[in-house]
Amino acid sequence: MRGEQQPVRMVGQAAALLDYGFALPATTPVGTLVDARPAPPTPPAPAAAAPEQPTPGRTDFPIWLATAAAVLALGVAATAVLRRRR
């Protein structure tokens, strides 16, 4: 097959890069070293949020409180049933 390139193994790629780098004149820069990580970008200040408007039919009752009450009620009911059977 003409024009099709065969994949080069990673060892061959590394050898080619090293050959290229060492064949350059000593005065040719090939990159720069950094002393430290750059500071992370600071996130933009959040805009003032508009007060939330109540939605019809919505309550501000926390769901975790309802769940805790349901678990407690089931526990009390189970305890009462188990005590009557004895």
Short mmCIF file of C-alpha atoms in Angstrom, two decimals:
data_model
loop_
_atom_site.label_atom_id
_atom_site.label_comp_id
_atom_site.label_asym_id
_atom_site.label_seq_id
_atom_site.Cartn_x
_atom_site.Cartn_y
_atom_site.Cartn_z
CA MET A 1 0.00 0.00 0.00
CA ARG A 2 1.50 3.25 -1.08
CA GLY A 3 1.36 6.46 0.97
CA GLU A 4 0.26 4.72 4.14
CA GLN A 5 2.50 5.25 7.17
CA GLN A 6 3.18 2.49 9.62
CA PRO A 7 2.72 3.34 13.32
CA VAL A 8 5.98 4.09 15.11
CA ARG A 9 6.51 2.41 18.45
CA MET A 10 6.95 4.67 21.46
CA VAL A 11 10.61 3.64 21.82
CA GLY A 12 11.22 4.77 18.25
CA GLN A 13 9.45 8.09 18.89
CA ALA A 14 11.53 8.74 22.00
CA ALA A 15 14.75 7.90 20.14
CA ALA A 16 13.82 10.23 17.28
CA LEU A 17 13.09 13.09 19.69
CA LEU A 18 16.37 12.58 21.52
CA ASP A 19 18.28 12.44 18.24
CA TYR A 20 16.59 15.64 17.12
CA GLY A 21 17.27 17.45 20.40
CA PHE A 22 20.95 16.49 20.56
CA ALA A 23 21.49 17.34 16.87
CA LEU A 24 20.47 20.99 17.46
CA PRO A 25 23.20 23.59 18.06
CA ALA A 26 23.96 24.17 21.75
CA THR A 27 22.62 27.75 21.55
CA THR A 28 19.16 26.74 20.29
CA PRO A 29 16.57 26.83 23.10
CA VAL A 30 14.22 23.87 23.21
CA GLY A 31 11.97 25.04 26.02
CA THR A 32 11.85 26.74 29.40
CA LEU A 33 11.74 25.46 32.94
CA VAL A 34 9.35 26.92 35.45
CA ASP A 35 10.20 27.48 39.10
CA ALA A 36 6.74 27.05 40.60
CA ARG A 37 3.18 26.36 39.64
CA PRO A 38 1.24 29.40 38.46
CA ALA A 39 -1.29 30.77 40.90
CA PRO A 40 -4.80 29.40 40.30
CA PRO A 41 -7.16 31.92 38.73
CA THR A 42 -9.43 33.69 41.17
CA PRO A 43 -13.13 33.09 40.53
CA PRO A 44 -15.20 36.15 39.68
CA ALA A 45 -17.20 37.68 42.49
CA PRO A 46 -20.78 36.35 42.50
CA ALA A 47 -23.45 38.78 41.47
CA ALA A 48 -26.01 39.78 44.06
CA ALA A 49 -28.75 37.18 43.91
CA ALA A 50 -32.31 38.34 43.59
CA PRO A 51 -34.50 37.32 46.53
CA GLU A 52 -36.23 34.03 45.82
CA GLN A 53 -39.91 34.36 45.07
CA PRO A 54 -42.14 31.78 46.71
CA THR A 55 -43.59 29.22 44.32
CA PRO A 56 -47.26 28.40 44.70
CA GLY A 57 -47.71 25.10 46.53
CA ARG A 58 -44.11 25.04 47.73
CA THR A 59 -43.20 24.88 51.39
CA ASP A 60 -39.85 25.55 52.98
CA PHE A 61 -40.17 22.42 55.13
CA PRO A 62 -36.82 20.58 55.01
CA ILE A 63 -37.06 17.12 53.49
CA TRP A 64 -34.56 15.67 55.96
CA LEU A 65 -36.89 16.56 58.83
CA ALA A 66 -39.81 14.78 57.18
CA THR A 67 -37.62 11.72 56.55
CA ALA A 68 -36.40 11.66 60.16
CA ALA A 69 -39.98 11.93 61.44
CA ALA A 70 -41.10 9.05 59.20
CA VAL A 71 -38.23 6.82 60.38
CA LEU A 72 -38.99 7.65 64.00
CA ALA A 73 -42.70 6.89 63.52
CA LEU A 74 -41.88 3.53 61.91
CA GLY A 75 -39.55 2.70 64.79
CA VAL A 76 -42.19 3.51 67.39
CA ALA A 77 -44.82 1.48 65.51
CA ALA A 78 -42.50 -1.51 65.15
CA THR A 79 -41.65 -1.37 68.88
CA ALA A 80 -45.34 -1.27 69.81
CA VAL A 81 -46.16 -4.27 67.58
CA LEU A 82 -43.26 -6.33 68.93
CA ARG A 83 -44.20 -5.62 72.56
CA ARG A 84 -47.83 -6.70 72.04
CA ARG A 85 -46.76 -10.05 70.59
CA ARG A 86 -44.82 -11.02 73.73
#
